[in-house]
Backbone as a printed PyTorch tensor [residue, N CA C, xyz], in Angstrom:
tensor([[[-65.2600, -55.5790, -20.1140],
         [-65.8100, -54.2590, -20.1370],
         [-66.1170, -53.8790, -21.5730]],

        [[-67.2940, -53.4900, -21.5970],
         [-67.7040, -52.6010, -23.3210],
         [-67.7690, -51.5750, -23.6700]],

        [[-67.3600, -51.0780, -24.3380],
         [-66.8100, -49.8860, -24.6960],
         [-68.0770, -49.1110, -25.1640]],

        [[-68.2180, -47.8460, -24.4540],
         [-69.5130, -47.1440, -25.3140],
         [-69.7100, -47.0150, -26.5800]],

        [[-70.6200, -47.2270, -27.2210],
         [-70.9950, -47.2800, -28.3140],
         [-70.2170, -45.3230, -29.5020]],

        [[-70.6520, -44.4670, -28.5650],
         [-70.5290, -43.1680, -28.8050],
         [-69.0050, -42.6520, -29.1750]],

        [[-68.1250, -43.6290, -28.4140],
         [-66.7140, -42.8640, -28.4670],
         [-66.0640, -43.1450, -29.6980]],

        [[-66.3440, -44.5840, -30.1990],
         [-65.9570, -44.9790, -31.6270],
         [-66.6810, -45.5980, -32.3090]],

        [[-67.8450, -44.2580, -32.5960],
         [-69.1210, -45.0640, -33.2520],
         [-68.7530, -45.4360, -34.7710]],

        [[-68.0910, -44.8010, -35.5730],
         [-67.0760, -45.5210, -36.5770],
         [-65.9750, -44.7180, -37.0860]],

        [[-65.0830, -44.6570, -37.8660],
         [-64.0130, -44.9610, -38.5940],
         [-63.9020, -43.4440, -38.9150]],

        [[-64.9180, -42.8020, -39.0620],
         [-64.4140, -41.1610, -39.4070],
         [-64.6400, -40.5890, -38.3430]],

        [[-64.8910, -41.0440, -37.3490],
         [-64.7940, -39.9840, -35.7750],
         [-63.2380, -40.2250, -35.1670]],

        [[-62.7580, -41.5150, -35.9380],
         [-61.1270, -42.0490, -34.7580],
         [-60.4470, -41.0470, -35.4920]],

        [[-60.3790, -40.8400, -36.8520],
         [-59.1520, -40.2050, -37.8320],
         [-59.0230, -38.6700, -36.9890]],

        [[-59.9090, -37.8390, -37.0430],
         [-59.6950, -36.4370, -36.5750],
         [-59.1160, -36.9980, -35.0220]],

        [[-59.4610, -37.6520, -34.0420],
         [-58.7020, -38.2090, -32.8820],
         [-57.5500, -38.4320, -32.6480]],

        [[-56.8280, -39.1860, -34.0900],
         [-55.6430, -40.0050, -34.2010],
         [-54.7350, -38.5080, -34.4210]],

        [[-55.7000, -37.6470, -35.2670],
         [-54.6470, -36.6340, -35.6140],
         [-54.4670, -35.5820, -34.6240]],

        [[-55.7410, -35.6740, -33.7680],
         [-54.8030, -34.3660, -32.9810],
         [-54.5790, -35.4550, -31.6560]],

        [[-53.9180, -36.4910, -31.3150],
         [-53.2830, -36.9500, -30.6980],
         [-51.8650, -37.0860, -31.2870]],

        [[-51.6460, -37.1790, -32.4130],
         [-50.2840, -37.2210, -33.0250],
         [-49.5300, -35.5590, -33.2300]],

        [[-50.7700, -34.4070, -33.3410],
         [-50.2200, -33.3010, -33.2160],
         [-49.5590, -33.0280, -31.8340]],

        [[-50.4500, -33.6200, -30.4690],
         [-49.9470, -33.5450, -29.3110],
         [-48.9420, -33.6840, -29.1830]],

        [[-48.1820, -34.7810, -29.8880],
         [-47.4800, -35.7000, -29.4540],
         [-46.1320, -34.8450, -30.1110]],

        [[-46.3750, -34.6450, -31.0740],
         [-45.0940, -33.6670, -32.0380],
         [-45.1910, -32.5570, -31.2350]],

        [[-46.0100, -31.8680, -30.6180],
         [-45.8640, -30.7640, -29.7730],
         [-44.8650, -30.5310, -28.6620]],

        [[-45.4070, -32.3640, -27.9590],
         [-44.9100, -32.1250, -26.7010],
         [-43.5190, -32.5700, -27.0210]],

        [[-42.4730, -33.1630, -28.2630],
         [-41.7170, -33.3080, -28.8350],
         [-41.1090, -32.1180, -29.1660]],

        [[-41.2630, -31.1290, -29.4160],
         [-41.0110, -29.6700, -29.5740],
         [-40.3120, -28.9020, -28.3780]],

        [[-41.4310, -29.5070, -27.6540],
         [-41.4550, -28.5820, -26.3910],
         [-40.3960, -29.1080, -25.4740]],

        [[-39.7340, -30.4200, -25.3720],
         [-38.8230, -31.3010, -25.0020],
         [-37.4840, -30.7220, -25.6280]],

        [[-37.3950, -30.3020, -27.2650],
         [-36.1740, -29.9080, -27.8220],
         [-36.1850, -28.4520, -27.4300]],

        [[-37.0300, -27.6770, -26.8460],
         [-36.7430, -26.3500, -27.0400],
         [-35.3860, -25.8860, -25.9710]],

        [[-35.5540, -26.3600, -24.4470],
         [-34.0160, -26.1230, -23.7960],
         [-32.7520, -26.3410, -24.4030]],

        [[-32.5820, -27.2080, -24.9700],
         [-31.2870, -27.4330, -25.7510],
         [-31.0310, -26.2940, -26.4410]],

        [[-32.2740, -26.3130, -27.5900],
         [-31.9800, -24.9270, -28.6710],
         [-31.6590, -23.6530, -28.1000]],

        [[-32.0560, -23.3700, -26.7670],
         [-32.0910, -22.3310, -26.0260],
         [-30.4740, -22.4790, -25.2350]],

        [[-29.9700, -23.6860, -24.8900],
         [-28.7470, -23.1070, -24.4670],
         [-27.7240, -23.0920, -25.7810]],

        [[-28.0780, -23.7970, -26.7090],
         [-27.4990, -23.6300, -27.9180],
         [-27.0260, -22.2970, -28.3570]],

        [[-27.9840, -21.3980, -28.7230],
         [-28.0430, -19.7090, -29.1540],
         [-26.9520, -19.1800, -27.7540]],

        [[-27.3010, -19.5060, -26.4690],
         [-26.8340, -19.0470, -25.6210],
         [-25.1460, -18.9170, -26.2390]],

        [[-24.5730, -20.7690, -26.3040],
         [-23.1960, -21.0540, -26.6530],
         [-22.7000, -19.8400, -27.9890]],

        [[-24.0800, -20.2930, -29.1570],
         [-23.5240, -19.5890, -30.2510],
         [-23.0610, -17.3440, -30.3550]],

        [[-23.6550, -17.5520, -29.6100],
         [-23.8030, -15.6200, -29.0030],
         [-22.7400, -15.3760, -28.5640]],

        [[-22.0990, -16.7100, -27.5830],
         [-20.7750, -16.4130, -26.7700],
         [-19.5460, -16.2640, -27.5860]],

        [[-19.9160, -17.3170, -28.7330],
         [-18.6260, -18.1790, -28.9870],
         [-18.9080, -16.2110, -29.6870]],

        [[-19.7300, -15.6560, -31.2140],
         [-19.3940, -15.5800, -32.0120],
         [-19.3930, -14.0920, -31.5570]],

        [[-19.2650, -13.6440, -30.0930],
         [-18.9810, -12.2560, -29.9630],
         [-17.6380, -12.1840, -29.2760]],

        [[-16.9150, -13.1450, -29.3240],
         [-15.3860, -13.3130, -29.0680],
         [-15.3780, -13.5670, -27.5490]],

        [[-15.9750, -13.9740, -26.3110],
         [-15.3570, -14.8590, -25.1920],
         [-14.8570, -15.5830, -25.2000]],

        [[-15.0820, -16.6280, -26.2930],
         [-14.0650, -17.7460, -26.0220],
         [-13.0480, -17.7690, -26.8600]],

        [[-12.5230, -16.5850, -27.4990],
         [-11.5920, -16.5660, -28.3700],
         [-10.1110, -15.7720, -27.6140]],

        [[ -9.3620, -16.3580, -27.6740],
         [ -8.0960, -16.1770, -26.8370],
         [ -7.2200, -14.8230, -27.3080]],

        [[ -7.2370, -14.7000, -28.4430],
         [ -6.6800, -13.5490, -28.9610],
         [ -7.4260, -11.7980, -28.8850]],

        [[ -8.3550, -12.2660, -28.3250],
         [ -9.0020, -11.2440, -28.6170],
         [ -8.8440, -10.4090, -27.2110]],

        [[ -8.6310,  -9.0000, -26.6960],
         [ -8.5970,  -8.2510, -25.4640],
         [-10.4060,  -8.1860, -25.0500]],

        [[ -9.6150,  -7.8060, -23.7420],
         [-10.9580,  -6.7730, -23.3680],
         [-11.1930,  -6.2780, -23.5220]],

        [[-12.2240,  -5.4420, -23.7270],
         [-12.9180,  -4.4440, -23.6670],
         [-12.1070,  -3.2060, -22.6190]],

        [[-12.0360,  -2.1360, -22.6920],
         [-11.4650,  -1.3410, -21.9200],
         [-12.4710,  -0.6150, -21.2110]],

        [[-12.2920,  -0.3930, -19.5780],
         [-13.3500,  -0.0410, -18.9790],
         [-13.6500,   1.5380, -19.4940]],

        [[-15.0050,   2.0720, -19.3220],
         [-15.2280,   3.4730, -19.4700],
         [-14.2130,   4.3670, -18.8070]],

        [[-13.5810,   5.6310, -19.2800],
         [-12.6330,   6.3930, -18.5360],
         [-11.9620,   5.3420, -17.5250]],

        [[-11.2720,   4.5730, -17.9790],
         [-10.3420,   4.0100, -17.2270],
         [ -8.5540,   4.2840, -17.8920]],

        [[ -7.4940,   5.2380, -17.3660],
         [ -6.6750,   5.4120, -18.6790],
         [ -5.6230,   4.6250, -17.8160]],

        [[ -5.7230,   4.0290, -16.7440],
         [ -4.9190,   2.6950, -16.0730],
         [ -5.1640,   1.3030, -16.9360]],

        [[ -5.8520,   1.3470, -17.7920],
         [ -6.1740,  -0.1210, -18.8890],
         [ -5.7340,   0.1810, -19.8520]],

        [[ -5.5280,   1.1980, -19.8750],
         [ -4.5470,   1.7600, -21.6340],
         [ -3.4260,   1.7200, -21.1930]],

        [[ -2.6530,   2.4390, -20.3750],
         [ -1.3930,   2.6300, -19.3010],
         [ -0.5920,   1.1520, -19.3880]],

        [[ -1.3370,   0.3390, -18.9580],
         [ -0.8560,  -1.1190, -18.6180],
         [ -0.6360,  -1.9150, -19.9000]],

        [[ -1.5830,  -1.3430, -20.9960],
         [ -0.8820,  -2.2320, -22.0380],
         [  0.0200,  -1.7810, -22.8270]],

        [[  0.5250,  -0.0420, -22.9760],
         [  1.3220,   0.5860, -23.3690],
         [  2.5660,  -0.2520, -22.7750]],

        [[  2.6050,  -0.1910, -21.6630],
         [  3.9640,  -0.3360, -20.8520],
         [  4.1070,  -2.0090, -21.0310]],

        [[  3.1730,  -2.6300, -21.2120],
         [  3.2460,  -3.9410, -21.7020],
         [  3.8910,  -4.5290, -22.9060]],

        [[  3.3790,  -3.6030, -23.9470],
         [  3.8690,  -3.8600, -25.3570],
         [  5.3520,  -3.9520, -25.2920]],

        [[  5.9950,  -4.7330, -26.3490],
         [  6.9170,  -4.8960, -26.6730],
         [  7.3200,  -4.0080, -28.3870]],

        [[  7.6890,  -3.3340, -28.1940],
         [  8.0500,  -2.5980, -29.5040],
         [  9.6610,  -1.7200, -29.3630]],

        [[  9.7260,  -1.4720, -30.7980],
         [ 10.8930,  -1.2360, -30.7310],
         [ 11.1540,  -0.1580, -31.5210]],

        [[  9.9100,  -0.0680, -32.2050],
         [  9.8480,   0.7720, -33.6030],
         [  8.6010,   2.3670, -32.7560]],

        [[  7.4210,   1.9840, -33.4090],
         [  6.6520,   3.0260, -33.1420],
         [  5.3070,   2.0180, -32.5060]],

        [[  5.0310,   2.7830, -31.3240],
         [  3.1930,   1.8630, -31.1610],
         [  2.3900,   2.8570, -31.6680]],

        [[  1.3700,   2.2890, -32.5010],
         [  0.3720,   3.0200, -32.8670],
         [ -0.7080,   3.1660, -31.6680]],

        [[ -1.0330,   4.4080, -31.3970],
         [ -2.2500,   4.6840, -30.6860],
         [ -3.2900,   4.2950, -30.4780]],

        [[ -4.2690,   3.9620, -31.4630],
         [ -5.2280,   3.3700, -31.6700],
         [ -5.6450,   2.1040, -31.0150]],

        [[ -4.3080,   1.0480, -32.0540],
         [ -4.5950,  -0.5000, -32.0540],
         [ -2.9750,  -0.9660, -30.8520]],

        [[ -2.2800,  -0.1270, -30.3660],
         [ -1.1460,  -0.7720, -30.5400],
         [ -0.3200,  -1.6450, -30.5880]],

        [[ -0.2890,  -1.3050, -32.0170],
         [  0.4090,  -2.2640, -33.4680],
         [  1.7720,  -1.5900, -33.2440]],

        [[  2.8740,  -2.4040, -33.3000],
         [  4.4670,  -1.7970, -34.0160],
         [  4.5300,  -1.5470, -35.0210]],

        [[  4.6980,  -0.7900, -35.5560],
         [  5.2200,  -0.6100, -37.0660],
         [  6.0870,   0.2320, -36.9500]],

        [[  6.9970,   0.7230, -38.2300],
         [  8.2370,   1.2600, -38.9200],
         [  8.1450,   3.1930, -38.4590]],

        [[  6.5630,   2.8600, -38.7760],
         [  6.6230,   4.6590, -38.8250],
         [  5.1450,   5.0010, -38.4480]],

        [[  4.7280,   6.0260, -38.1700],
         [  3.2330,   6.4900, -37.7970],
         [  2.1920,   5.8030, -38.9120]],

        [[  2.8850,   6.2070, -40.1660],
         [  1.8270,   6.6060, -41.0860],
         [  1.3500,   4.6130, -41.8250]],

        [[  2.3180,   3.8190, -41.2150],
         [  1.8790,   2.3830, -41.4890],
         [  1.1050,   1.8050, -40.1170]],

        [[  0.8170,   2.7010, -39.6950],
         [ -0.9010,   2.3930, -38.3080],
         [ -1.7550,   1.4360, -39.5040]],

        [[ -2.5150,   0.6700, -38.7270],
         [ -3.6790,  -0.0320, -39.3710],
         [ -4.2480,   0.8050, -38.9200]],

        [[ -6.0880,   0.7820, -39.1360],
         [ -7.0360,   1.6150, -38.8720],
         [ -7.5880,   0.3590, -37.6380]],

        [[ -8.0200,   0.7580, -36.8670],
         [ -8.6300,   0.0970, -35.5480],
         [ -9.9480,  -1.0170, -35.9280]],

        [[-10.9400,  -0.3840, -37.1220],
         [-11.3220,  -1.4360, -37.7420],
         [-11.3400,  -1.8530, -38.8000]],

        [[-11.7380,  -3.3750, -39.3490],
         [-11.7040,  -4.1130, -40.6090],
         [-12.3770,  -3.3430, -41.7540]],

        [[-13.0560,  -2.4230, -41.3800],
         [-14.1700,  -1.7950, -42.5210],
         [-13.6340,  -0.4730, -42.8770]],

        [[-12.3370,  -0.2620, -42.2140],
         [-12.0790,   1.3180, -42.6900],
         [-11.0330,   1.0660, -43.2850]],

        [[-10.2510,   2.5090, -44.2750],
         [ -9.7280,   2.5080, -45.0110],
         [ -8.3150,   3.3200, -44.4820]],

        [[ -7.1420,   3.5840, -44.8440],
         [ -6.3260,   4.9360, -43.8990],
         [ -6.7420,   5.5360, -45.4590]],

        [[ -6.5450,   6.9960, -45.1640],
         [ -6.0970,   8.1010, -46.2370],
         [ -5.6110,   9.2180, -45.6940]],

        [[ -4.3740,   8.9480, -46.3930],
         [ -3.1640,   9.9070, -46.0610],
         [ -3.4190,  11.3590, -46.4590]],

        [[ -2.8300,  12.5470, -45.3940],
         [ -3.4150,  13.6060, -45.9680],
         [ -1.8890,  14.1600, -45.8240]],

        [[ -1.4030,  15.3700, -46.1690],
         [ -0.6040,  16.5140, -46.1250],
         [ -0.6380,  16.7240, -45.0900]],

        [[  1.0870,  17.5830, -44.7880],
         [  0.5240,  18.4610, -43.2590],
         [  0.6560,  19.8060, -44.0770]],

        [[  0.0930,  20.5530, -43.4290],
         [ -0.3710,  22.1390, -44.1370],
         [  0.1910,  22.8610, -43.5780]],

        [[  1.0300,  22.5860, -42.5970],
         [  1.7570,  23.5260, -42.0830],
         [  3.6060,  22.9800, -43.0760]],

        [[  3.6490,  21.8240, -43.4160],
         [  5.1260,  22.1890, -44.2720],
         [  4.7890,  22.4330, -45.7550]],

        [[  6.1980,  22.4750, -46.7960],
         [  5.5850,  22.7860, -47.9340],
         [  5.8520,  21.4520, -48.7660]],

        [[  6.2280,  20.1690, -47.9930],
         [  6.1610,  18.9280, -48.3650],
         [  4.8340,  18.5160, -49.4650]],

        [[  4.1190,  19.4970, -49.7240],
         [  2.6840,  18.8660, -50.0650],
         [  2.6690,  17.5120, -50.0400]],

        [[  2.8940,  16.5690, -51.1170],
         [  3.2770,  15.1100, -51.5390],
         [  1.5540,  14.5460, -51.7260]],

        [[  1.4790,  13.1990, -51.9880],
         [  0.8620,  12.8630, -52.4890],
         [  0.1040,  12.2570, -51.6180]],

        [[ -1.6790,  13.1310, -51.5580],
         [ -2.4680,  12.1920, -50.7710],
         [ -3.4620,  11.8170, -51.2520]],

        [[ -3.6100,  11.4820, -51.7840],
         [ -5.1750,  10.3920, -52.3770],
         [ -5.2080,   8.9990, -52.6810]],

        [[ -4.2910,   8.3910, -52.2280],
         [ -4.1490,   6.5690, -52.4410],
         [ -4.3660,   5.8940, -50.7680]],

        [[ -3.9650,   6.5900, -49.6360],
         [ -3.7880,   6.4520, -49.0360],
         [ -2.4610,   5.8820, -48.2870]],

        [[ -2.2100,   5.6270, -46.9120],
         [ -1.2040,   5.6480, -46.3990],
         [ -0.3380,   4.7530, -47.3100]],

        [[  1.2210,   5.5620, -47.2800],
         [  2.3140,   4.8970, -47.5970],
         [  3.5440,   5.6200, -48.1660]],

        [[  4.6570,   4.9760, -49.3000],
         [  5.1620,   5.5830, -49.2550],
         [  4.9300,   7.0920, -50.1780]],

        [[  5.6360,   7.6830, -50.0420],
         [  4.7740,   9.3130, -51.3040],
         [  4.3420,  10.0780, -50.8490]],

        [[  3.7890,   9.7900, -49.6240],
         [  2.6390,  10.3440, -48.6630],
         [  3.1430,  12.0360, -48.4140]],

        [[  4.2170,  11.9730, -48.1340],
         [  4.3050,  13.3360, -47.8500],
         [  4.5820,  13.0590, -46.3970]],

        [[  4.8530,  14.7060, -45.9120],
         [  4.7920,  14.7660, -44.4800],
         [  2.9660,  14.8660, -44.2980]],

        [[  2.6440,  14.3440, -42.8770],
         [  1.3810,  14.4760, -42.1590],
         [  1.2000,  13.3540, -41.5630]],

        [[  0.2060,  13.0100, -42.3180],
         [ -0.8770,  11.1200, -41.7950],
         [ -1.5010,  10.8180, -42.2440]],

        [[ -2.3030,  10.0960, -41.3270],
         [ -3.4080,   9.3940, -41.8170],
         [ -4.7110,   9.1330, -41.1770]],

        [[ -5.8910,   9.4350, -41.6700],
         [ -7.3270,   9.2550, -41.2050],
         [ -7.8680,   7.9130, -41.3760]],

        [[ -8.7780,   7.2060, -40.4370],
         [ -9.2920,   5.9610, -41.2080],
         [-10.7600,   6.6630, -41.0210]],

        [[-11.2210,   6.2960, -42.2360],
         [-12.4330,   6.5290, -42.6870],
         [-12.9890,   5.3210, -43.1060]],

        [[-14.6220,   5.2880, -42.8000],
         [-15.2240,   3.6460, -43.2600],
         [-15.4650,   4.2730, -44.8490]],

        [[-15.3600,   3.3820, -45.6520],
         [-15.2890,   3.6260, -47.0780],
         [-15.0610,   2.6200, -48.2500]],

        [[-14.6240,   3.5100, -49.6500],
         [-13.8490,   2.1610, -50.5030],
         [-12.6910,   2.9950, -51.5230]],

        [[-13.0810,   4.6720, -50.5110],
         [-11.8220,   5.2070, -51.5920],
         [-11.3400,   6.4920, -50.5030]],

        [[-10.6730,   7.2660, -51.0430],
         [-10.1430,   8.5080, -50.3150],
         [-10.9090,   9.5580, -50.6920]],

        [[-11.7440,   9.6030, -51.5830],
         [-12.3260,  11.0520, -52.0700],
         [-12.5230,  12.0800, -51.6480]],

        [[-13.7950,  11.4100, -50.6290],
         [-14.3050,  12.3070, -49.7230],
         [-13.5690,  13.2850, -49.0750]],

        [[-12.3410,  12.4830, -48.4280],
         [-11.7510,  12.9740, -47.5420],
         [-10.6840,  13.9800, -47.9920]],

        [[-10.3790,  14.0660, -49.4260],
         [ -9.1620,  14.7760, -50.3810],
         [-10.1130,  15.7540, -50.4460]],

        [[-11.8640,  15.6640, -50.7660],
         [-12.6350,  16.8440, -50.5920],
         [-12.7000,  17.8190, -49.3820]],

        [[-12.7670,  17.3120, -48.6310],
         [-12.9510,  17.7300, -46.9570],
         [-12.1170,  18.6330, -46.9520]],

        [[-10.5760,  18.1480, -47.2880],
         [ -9.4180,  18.5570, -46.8360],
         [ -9.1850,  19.8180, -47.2770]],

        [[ -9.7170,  19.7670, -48.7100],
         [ -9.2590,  20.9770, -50.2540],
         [-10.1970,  21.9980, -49.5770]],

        [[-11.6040,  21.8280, -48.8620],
         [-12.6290,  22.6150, -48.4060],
         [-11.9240,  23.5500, -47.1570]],

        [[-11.3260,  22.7020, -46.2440],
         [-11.1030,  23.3090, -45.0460],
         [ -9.5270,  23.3660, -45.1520]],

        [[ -8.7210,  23.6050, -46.0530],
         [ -7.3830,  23.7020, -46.3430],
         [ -6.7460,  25.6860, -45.3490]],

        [[ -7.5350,  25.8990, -44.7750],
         [ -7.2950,  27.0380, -44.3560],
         [ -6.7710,  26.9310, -42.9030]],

        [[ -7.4980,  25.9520, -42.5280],
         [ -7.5790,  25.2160, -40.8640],
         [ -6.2360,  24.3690, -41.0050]],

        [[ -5.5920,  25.3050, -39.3420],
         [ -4.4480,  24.7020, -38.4760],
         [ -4.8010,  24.2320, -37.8000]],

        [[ -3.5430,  23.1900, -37.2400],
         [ -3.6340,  22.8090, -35.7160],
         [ -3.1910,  23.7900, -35.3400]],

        [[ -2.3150,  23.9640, -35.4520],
         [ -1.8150,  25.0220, -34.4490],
         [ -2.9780,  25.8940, -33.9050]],

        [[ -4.2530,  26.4590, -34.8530],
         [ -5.4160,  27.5270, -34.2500],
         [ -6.0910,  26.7670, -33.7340]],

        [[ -5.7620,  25.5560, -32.8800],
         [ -6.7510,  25.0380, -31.7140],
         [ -6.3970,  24.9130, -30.5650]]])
């Protein structure tokens, strides 16, 4: 059989041919890796929003206070559970803050005349009161807040 004259009439009609047959070819090579990559992201999404991490809780359902209930009565403590996270610790005012990005800062209570010392944040010195976690990198703000609205009880709520 002879090959038409037209299809490879010479040497600069095969090159543009060769190349978009080799683009095909890397295409359809592409298109072969793309499921993998796709359950890949799937795995990486899982792993790095904590499912497969053992330490980590659930999520607590919306207004559910039977999922809080159950792990209160669960905990093992002996000291104080903090509210928030519950963590044991010694005393209220050594609560961690619930997340990695916040800070505690200890304030006064305004109702004793303990004043004591709040602008370092939680610990010892503190005074009578607590502690706020605020996202941050200092207490300022919040020693401002406080000095502003220093008039305001609990008790008037």
């Amino acid at each position: 059989m002879k090959w038409p004259t037209t299809v490879f009439s010479n040497t600069a009609d095969a090159l543009p041919r060769r190349g978009l047959l080799l683009l095909l070819f890397v295409l359809a090579m592409l298109a072969s890796a793309l499921p993998p990559l796709v359950n890949a992201q799937g795995f990486f999404q899982n792993f790095f929003s904590g499912q497969h991490h053992a330490a980590e809780q659930e999520a607590p359902p919306l207004g559910d206070a039977k999922w809080f209930h159950e792990r209160v009565e669960a905990a093992h403590c002996t000291q104080y559970l903090c509210p928030r996270t519950l963590s044991c610790v010694s005393s209220p005012k050594e609560c961690p803050c619930p997340f990695p990005q916040q800070i505690a800062c200890a304030y006064a209570d305004l109702e004793s005349d303990d004043g004591g010392d709040h602008g370092k944040g939680s610990g010892p010195g503190a005074g009578a009161g607590g502690t706020i976690c605020v996202t941050g990198t200092e207490c300022g703000q919040v020693q401002k807040l406080l000095r502003v609205g220093s008039g305001f009880k609990l008790k008037d709520l």
